Amino acid sequence: MKIGVYSKNTGRDLLQNVNNLLIINNISGWQPSPETIVFYSGTGVKLNDLNPSVQCLPLADSVTKLWGALAGRRQVLPRLLKKKGIEALLLFDVKDVVRTDIPQFLLLNDRYETAKKDIPLFQKLAGVIVSSEKIKTRLIAEAGVDARRITVTKAIISEGPGTVDPAGQERFKEAVTEGKEFFIGADGHWTPASLVLVLKAFSRFKKMQQTNWKLVLTHRGFNPETAFGNVFGMISSYKYKDDIVLFGQSASHTYAQALGAAYAAISAKTDDGFPAAVAEALSCGTTTLVPDPFPASSFPALPAYLAGDEASLGTKMMELYKNESLRQYYIEAIEKHAPLNNLSGGLEALLGGKRR
């Protein structure tokens, strides 16, 4: 099978939405392995984090240069899709629907808000992939999408997280945080508001704690500065900037080590999507401070703070620090809870249906 991927903002959509990146890499690893081709506008985008087996074709046709991205989507891209024998096309944005008979599937962003002008475009899609039942329900009510055309994947869980031995965790701390204990913020999307929330909460914690703990910030295992450089620039003027570590995994230091070695993780995610970063932390045995309300039904007991309130988050961080037995209670709750598996099978079944 040949699967195409397209977005006029491919670089941004891949770098800033880790779930899209993981889905594409997950597809390229299916057996039998499909041929996956990413079509994107412009030639200056670096897609280094894709699997080597994924082909990348920039839309650098002279027509695109002359008439812009709209011409590329309406004329150049349809011809390329036909020429390459694409059997299914994945999109990141409903506005990127292409004029083609090839079945098109939308990987809907967790933060998407329904717009009236998008409703006709949804009707042209063969399927929509969302990460939660709540988003599915909203899409049916607000955009009139047939429930049978919506697939819930509950996000792709990164392959990196998993059990890490205590010795490996200690090696990570020695190398990355100078042997200091640390909290880790590992969300899949960073905004100025979410970063300010975590930084202000950490400031409160530092003032109350009066020691040398660190704060590790990551983008689900990727260096957050790569995708959100304009957001993370504020750290240069942060009072405790020397205690901030921006982490991107490598062969020596993995995402699993980072999560497993953390004293606790922090999530600021408040949209309706599946909290994959929280699930990844739990898979490494690390409890996570989460905003209230939180979809607790599918997760073990977790320490919760008032969403958007740095004072509440800072207080909860301090409570965990001062009360090790409370932290152990949350860790034991993780161990007793059924594991959160990689639930991407819905996507494979959806596209697999097009093979027959």
Short mmCIF file of C-alpha atoms in Angstrom, two decimals:
data_model
loop_
_atom_site.label_atom_id
_atom_site.label_comp_id
_atom_site.label_asym_id
_atom_site.label_seq_id
_atom_site.Cartn_x
_atom_site.Cartn_y
_atom_site.Cartn_z
CA MET A 1 0.00 0.00 0.00
CA LYS A 2 1.14 3.56 -0.69
CA ILE A 3 0.19 6.22 1.89
CA GLY A 4 0.66 9.94 1.29
CA VAL A 5 0.92 12.66 3.94
CA TYR A 6 0.31 16.32 3.16
CA SER A 7 0.17 19.70 4.90
CA LYS A 8 1.05 23.14 3.62
CA ASN A 9 2.62 23.64 7.06
CA THR A 10 4.29 20.23 7.29
CA GLY A 11 7.33 21.46 9.21
CA ARG A 12 5.29 23.20 11.88
CA ASP A 13 2.68 20.45 12.10
CA LEU A 14 5.30 17.73 12.50
CA LEU A 15 7.61 19.59 14.85
CA GLN A 16 4.91 21.02 17.11
CA ASN A 17 2.51 18.08 17.10
CA VAL A 18 4.53 15.07 18.21
CA ASN A 19 1.49 12.84 17.85
CA ASN A 20 1.51 13.43 14.06
CA LEU A 21 5.20 12.56 13.92
CA LEU A 22 4.71 9.39 15.96
CA ILE A 23 1.72 8.34 13.84
CA ILE A 24 3.70 8.68 10.60
CA ASN A 25 6.64 6.75 12.06
CA ASN A 26 4.23 4.16 13.44
CA ILE A 27 2.64 3.68 10.00
CA SER A 28 6.05 3.20 8.37
CA GLY A 29 6.69 0.35 10.81
CA TRP A 30 3.56 -1.67 10.00
CA GLN A 31 3.88 -5.16 8.57
CA PRO A 32 3.62 -5.44 5.66
CA SER A 33 5.30 -2.07 5.55
CA PRO A 34 3.46 0.51 3.41
CA GLU A 35 5.35 2.99 1.26
CA THR A 36 4.91 6.37 2.98
CA ILE A 37 5.54 9.67 1.18
CA VAL A 38 5.34 13.11 2.84
CA PHE A 39 4.43 15.93 0.44
CA TYR A 40 5.14 19.41 1.74
CA SER A 41 5.35 23.02 0.63
CA GLY A 42 8.79 24.62 0.44
CA THR A 43 12.29 23.20 0.45
CA GLY A 44 13.67 24.69 3.68
CA VAL A 45 11.85 22.38 6.12
CA LYS A 46 13.97 19.82 7.96
CA LEU A 47 12.14 16.57 8.73
CA ASN A 48 15.01 14.82 10.48
CA ASP A 49 12.86 13.01 13.05
CA LEU A 50 10.95 10.91 10.51
CA ASN A 51 11.92 7.27 10.02
CA PRO A 52 14.53 6.91 7.23
CA SER A 53 12.08 4.76 5.26
CA VAL A 54 9.66 7.71 4.89
CA GLN A 55 10.12 9.60 1.62
CA CYS A 56 9.87 13.42 1.65
CA LEU A 57 8.90 15.29 -1.53
CA PRO A 58 8.77 19.12 -1.43
CA LEU A 59 6.28 20.77 -3.78
CA ALA A 60 8.90 22.80 -5.59
CA ASP A 61 7.14 22.78 -8.97
CA SER A 62 7.36 26.00 -11.00
CA VAL A 63 3.58 26.33 -10.86
CA THR A 64 3.70 26.36 -7.07
CA LYS A 65 6.39 29.03 -7.11
CA LEU A 66 4.37 31.19 -9.48
CA TRP A 67 0.87 30.84 -8.06
CA GLY A 68 1.53 29.79 -4.48
CA ALA A 69 0.36 27.02 -2.15
CA LEU A 70 -3.24 27.05 -3.42
CA ALA A 71 -2.05 26.12 -6.92
CA GLY A 72 0.15 23.46 -5.40
CA ARG A 73 -2.79 21.86 -3.59
CA ARG A 74 -5.22 22.11 -6.53
CA GLN A 75 -2.94 21.29 -9.46
CA VAL A 76 0.55 20.10 -8.61
CA LEU A 77 -0.30 17.83 -5.68
CA PRO A 78 -3.18 15.92 -7.34
CA ARG A 79 -0.92 15.12 -10.29
CA LEU A 80 1.87 13.96 -7.96
CA LEU A 81 -0.49 11.79 -5.93
CA LYS A 82 -1.69 10.06 -9.10
CA LYS A 83 1.84 9.70 -10.47
CA LYS A 84 3.10 8.13 -7.23
CA GLY A 85 0.15 5.75 -6.98
CA ILE A 86 -1.02 7.03 -3.57
CA GLU A 87 -3.96 4.98 -2.23
CA ALA A 88 -4.74 6.98 0.94
CA LEU A 89 -3.84 10.55 1.94
CA LEU A 90 -3.35 11.74 5.53
CA LEU A 91 -3.91 15.42 6.36
CA PHE A 92 -3.11 17.51 9.46
CA ASP A 93 -5.56 20.35 8.75
CA VAL A 94 -9.08 20.12 7.34
CA LYS A 95 -8.29 23.17 5.19
CA ASP A 96 -5.75 21.03 3.32
CA VAL A 97 -8.40 18.81 1.68
CA VAL A 98 -7.25 18.09 -1.88
CA ARG A 99 -9.31 17.83 -5.09
CA THR A 100 -8.77 14.13 -5.70
CA ASP A 101 -10.66 10.84 -5.75
CA ILE A 102 -8.08 9.33 -3.39
CA PRO A 103 -9.57 8.66 0.10
CA GLN A 104 -8.43 11.39 2.50
CA PHE A 105 -8.09 11.01 6.28
CA LEU A 106 -7.66 13.86 8.75
CA LEU A 107 -5.47 13.58 11.87
CA LEU A 108 -7.40 16.17 13.89
CA ASN A 109 -5.40 18.39 16.24
CA ASP A 110 -6.52 18.12 19.88
CA ARG A 111 -6.84 21.90 20.04
CA TYR A 112 -9.07 22.23 16.96
CA GLU A 113 -12.17 24.43 17.37
CA THR A 114 -14.99 23.90 14.88
CA ALA A 115 -15.42 26.62 12.25
CA LYS A 116 -18.54 26.83 10.05
CA LYS A 117 -16.50 27.23 6.88
CA ASP A 118 -14.79 23.90 7.59
CA ILE A 119 -18.01 21.85 7.79
CA PRO A 120 -18.28 21.20 3.99
CA LEU A 121 -14.64 20.07 3.97
CA PHE A 122 -15.31 17.45 6.66
CA GLN A 123 -17.91 15.91 4.36
CA LYS A 124 -15.23 15.26 1.72
CA LEU A 125 -13.14 13.14 4.06
CA ALA A 126 -13.18 9.35 4.10
CA GLY A 127 -12.33 9.41 7.79
CA VAL A 128 -11.29 11.58 10.73
CA ILE A 129 -8.81 10.36 13.37
CA VAL A 130 -9.18 11.87 16.87
CA SER A 131 -7.53 11.08 20.19
CA SER A 132 -10.56 10.97 22.50
CA GLU A 133 -14.26 10.10 22.63
CA LYS A 134 -14.98 13.65 23.84
CA ILE A 135 -13.55 15.15 20.65
CA LYS A 136 -15.52 12.61 18.60
CA THR A 137 -18.78 13.61 20.30
CA ARG A 138 -18.08 17.30 19.74
CA LEU A 139 -17.23 16.75 16.07
CA ILE A 140 -20.51 14.89 15.48
CA ALA A 141 -22.54 17.66 17.13
CA GLU A 142 -20.74 20.70 15.73
CA ALA A 143 -19.57 19.58 12.27
CA GLY A 144 -22.15 16.92 11.47
CA VAL A 145 -19.52 14.26 10.81
CA ASP A 146 -20.91 10.73 10.56
CA ALA A 147 -19.85 8.79 13.66
CA ARG A 148 -18.90 5.85 11.44
CA ARG A 149 -16.22 7.97 9.78
CA ILE A 150 -14.52 8.93 13.07
CA THR A 151 -11.79 6.71 14.53
CA VAL A 152 -10.51 7.20 18.09
CA THR A 153 -6.85 6.19 18.43
CA LYS A 154 -6.29 7.66 21.92
CA ALA A 155 -2.98 8.94 20.57
CA ILE A 156 0.24 7.12 19.87
CA ILE A 157 2.36 6.35 22.91
CA SER A 158 6.05 6.91 22.23
CA GLU A 159 8.13 3.76 21.83
CA GLY A 160 10.76 5.20 24.15
CA PRO A 161 9.05 4.99 27.57
CA GLY A 162 9.24 1.76 29.48
CA THR A 163 10.75 0.29 32.60
CA VAL A 164 14.16 1.75 33.44
CA ASP A 165 16.41 0.12 36.00
CA PRO A 166 17.39 2.19 39.06
CA ALA A 167 21.05 2.23 38.01
CA GLY A 168 20.07 3.68 34.64
CA GLN A 169 18.03 6.38 36.34
CA GLU A 170 20.93 7.35 38.56
CA ARG A 171 23.27 7.52 35.57
CA PHE A 172 20.80 9.83 33.86
CA LYS A 173 20.61 12.16 36.87
CA GLU A 174 24.39 12.30 37.20
CA ALA A 175 24.80 13.20 33.52
CA VAL A 176 21.83 15.50 32.94
CA THR A 177 20.86 17.13 36.26
CA GLU A 178 24.21 16.95 38.11
CA GLY A 179 22.80 14.27 40.40
CA LYS A 180 19.99 16.54 41.59
CA GLU A 181 16.36 15.52 41.98
CA PHE A 182 14.02 17.04 39.41
CA PHE A 183 10.49 17.52 38.17
CA ILE A 184 9.83 16.99 34.45
CA GLY A 185 7.39 18.85 32.21
CA ALA A 186 6.83 16.60 29.18
CA ASP A 187 3.69 17.85 27.44
CA GLY A 188 3.10 17.36 23.72
CA HIS A 189 2.46 21.06 23.11
CA TRP A 190 3.87 24.19 24.73
CA THR A 191 2.29 27.64 24.73
CA PRO A 192 3.51 30.82 26.45
CA ALA A 193 0.74 30.34 29.02
CA SER A 194 1.61 26.72 29.83
CA LEU A 195 5.33 27.47 30.11
CA VAL A 196 4.74 30.52 32.32
CA LEU A 197 2.48 28.39 34.53
CA VAL A 198 5.15 25.73 35.04
CA LEU A 199 7.98 28.25 35.51
CA LYS A 200 6.06 30.32 38.07
CA ALA A 201 5.06 27.17 39.96
CA PHE A 202 8.69 26.05 39.99
CA SER A 203 9.72 29.49 41.30
CA ARG A 204 7.26 29.11 44.17
CA PHE A 205 8.60 25.63 44.85
CA LYS A 206 12.22 26.87 44.86
CA LYS A 207 11.42 29.66 47.28
CA MET A 208 9.68 27.25 49.67
CA GLN A 209 12.16 24.42 49.26
CA GLN A 210 15.45 26.39 49.37
CA THR A 211 17.55 23.66 47.71
CA ASN A 212 18.99 22.87 44.30
CA TRP A 213 16.33 20.81 42.54
CA LYS A 214 16.08 21.03 38.75
CA LEU A 215 13.21 21.36 36.27
CA VAL A 216 13.58 19.32 33.07
CA LEU A 217 11.41 20.42 30.15
CA THR A 218 10.86 18.27 27.09
CA HIS A 219 8.48 17.86 24.15
CA ARG A 220 7.61 14.20 24.72
CA GLY A 221 11.28 13.28 24.35
CA PHE A 222 12.22 15.98 21.83
CA ASN A 223 14.00 19.22 22.68
CA PRO A 224 11.11 21.70 23.08
CA GLU A 225 13.21 24.59 21.81
CA THR A 226 13.29 23.02 18.32
CA ALA A 227 9.54 23.43 17.77
CA PHE A 228 8.77 26.20 20.25
CA GLY A 229 11.85 28.41 20.17
CA ASN A 230 9.72 31.56 20.27
CA VAL A 231 8.09 30.31 23.47
CA PHE A 232 11.19 29.05 25.26
CA GLY A 233 13.14 32.23 24.62
CA MET A 234 11.67 33.60 27.86
CA ILE A 235 13.87 31.23 29.89
CA SER A 236 16.93 33.42 29.21
CA SER A 237 15.53 36.00 31.66
CA TYR A 238 14.11 33.50 34.17
CA LYS A 239 15.47 33.82 37.71
CA TYR A 240 16.21 30.10 38.04
CA LYS A 241 17.38 29.56 34.45
CA ASP A 242 20.47 27.70 35.68
CA ASP A 243 18.17 25.04 37.13
CA ILE A 244 16.27 24.52 33.86
CA VAL A 245 17.26 21.68 31.51
CA LEU A 246 15.80 21.49 27.99
CA PHE A 247 15.93 17.81 27.14
CA GLY A 248 15.96 15.95 23.83
CA GLN A 249 16.61 12.22 23.89
CA SER A 250 19.73 10.67 22.42
CA ALA A 251 21.34 7.25 22.28
CA SER A 252 23.01 7.98 25.62
CA HIS A 253 20.07 9.56 27.44
CA THR A 254 16.59 8.31 26.60
CA TYR A 255 13.11 9.70 27.16
CA ALA A 256 12.36 6.65 29.32
CA GLN A 257 15.34 7.46 31.56
CA ALA A 258 14.19 11.07 31.87
CA LEU A 259 10.66 10.07 32.88
CA GLY A 260 11.75 7.22 35.14
CA ALA A 261 14.36 9.28 36.99
CA ALA A 262 12.02 12.24 37.63
CA TYR A 263 10.66 12.75 41.13
CA ALA A 264 7.32 13.55 39.47
CA ALA A 265 6.07 14.80 36.12
CA ILE A 266 3.95 17.89 35.42
CA SER A 267 1.26 18.30 32.78
CA ALA A 268 -0.50 21.55 31.84
CA LYS A 269 -2.68 19.96 29.11
CA THR A 270 -6.29 21.15 29.36
CA ASP A 271 -7.78 20.38 25.91
CA ASP A 272 -10.09 17.45 25.16
CA GLY A 273 -7.40 15.23 23.63
CA PHE A 274 -5.93 12.09 25.15
CA PRO A 275 -3.12 13.06 27.61
CA ALA A 276 -0.42 10.92 26.00
CA ALA A 277 2.46 12.57 27.88
CA VAL A 278 0.82 11.62 31.17
CA ALA A 279 0.37 8.04 29.98
CA GLU A 280 4.05 7.92 29.00
CA ALA A 281 5.14 9.11 32.46
CA LEU A 282 2.92 6.52 34.14
CA SER A 283 4.35 3.78 31.91
CA CYS A 284 7.72 4.61 33.50
CA GLY A 285 6.29 4.44 37.02
CA THR A 286 6.33 8.21 37.57
CA THR A 287 3.33 10.00 39.04
CA THR A 288 2.16 13.18 37.34
CA LEU A 289 0.70 16.45 38.61
CA VAL A 290 -2.35 17.08 36.43
CA PRO A 291 -4.81 19.97 36.05
CA ASP A 292 -8.27 19.58 37.51
CA PRO A 293 -10.55 18.49 35.84
CA PHE A 294 -8.77 15.47 34.40
CA PRO A 295 -10.15 12.31 32.66
CA ALA A 296 -9.52 10.19 35.75
CA SER A 297 -11.66 7.24 34.65
CA SER A 298 -8.90 5.76 32.49
CA PHE A 299 -6.02 6.66 34.83
CA PRO A 300 -4.94 5.76 38.37
CA ALA A 301 -5.18 8.28 41.21
CA LEU A 302 -3.04 11.34 40.42
CA PRO A 303 -2.22 14.53 42.35
CA ALA A 304 -4.30 17.36 40.86
CA TYR A 305 -3.92 21.14 40.96
CA LEU A 306 -6.30 23.93 39.94
CA ALA A 307 -5.89 24.35 36.16
CA GLY A 308 -3.99 27.51 35.21
CA ASP A 309 -3.12 28.35 38.85
CA GLU A 310 0.64 28.46 39.52
CA ALA A 311 0.08 28.83 43.27
CA SER A 312 -1.93 25.61 43.34
CA LEU A 313 0.65 23.77 41.22
CA GLY A 314 3.55 25.07 43.33
CA THR A 315 1.79 23.94 46.51
CA LYS A 316 1.21 20.45 45.10
CA MET A 317 4.87 20.20 44.09
CA MET A 318 5.83 21.11 47.65
CA GLU A 319 3.38 18.58 49.11
CA LEU A 320 4.98 15.76 47.14
CA TYR A 321 8.45 16.94 48.17
CA LYS A 322 7.60 17.09 51.87
CA ASN A 323 5.50 13.92 52.00
CA GLU A 324 7.34 10.95 50.47
CA SER A 325 4.64 8.57 51.69
CA LEU A 326 2.09 10.53 49.62
CA ARG A 327 4.27 10.19 46.55
CA GLN A 328 4.64 6.46 47.20
CA TYR A 329 0.86 6.19 47.47
CA TYR A 330 0.53 7.57 43.93
CA ILE A 331 3.32 5.29 42.65
CA GLU A 332 1.58 2.24 44.15
CA ALA A 333 -1.67 3.36 42.48
CA ILE A 334 0.17 3.29 39.14
CA GLU A 335 1.48 -0.22 39.81
CA LYS A 336 -2.02 -1.51 40.66
CA HIS A 337 -3.66 0.10 37.64
CA ALA A 338 -4.08 -1.71 34.31
CA PRO A 339 -1.35 -0.62 31.87
CA LEU A 340 -2.16 2.01 29.25
CA ASN A 341 -1.26 0.32 26.00
CA ASN A 342 -0.36 1.83 22.64
CA LEU A 343 -3.86 2.14 21.20
CA SER A 344 -3.07 2.88 17.55
CA GLY A 345 -4.80 -0.20 16.16
CA GLY A 346 -7.85 1.83 15.17
CA LEU A 347 -5.80 3.77 12.65
CA GLU A 348 -4.28 0.63 11.16
CA ALA A 349 -7.70 -0.96 10.83
CA LEU A 350 -9.08 2.18 9.18
CA LEU A 351 -6.40 2.38 6.53
CA GLY A 352 -6.15 -1.40 6.29
CA GLY A 353 -9.74 -1.44 5.15
CA LYS A 354 -8.66 0.47 2.05
CA ARG A 355 -6.25 -2.25 1.03
CA ARG A 356 -8.94 -4.78 0.19
#
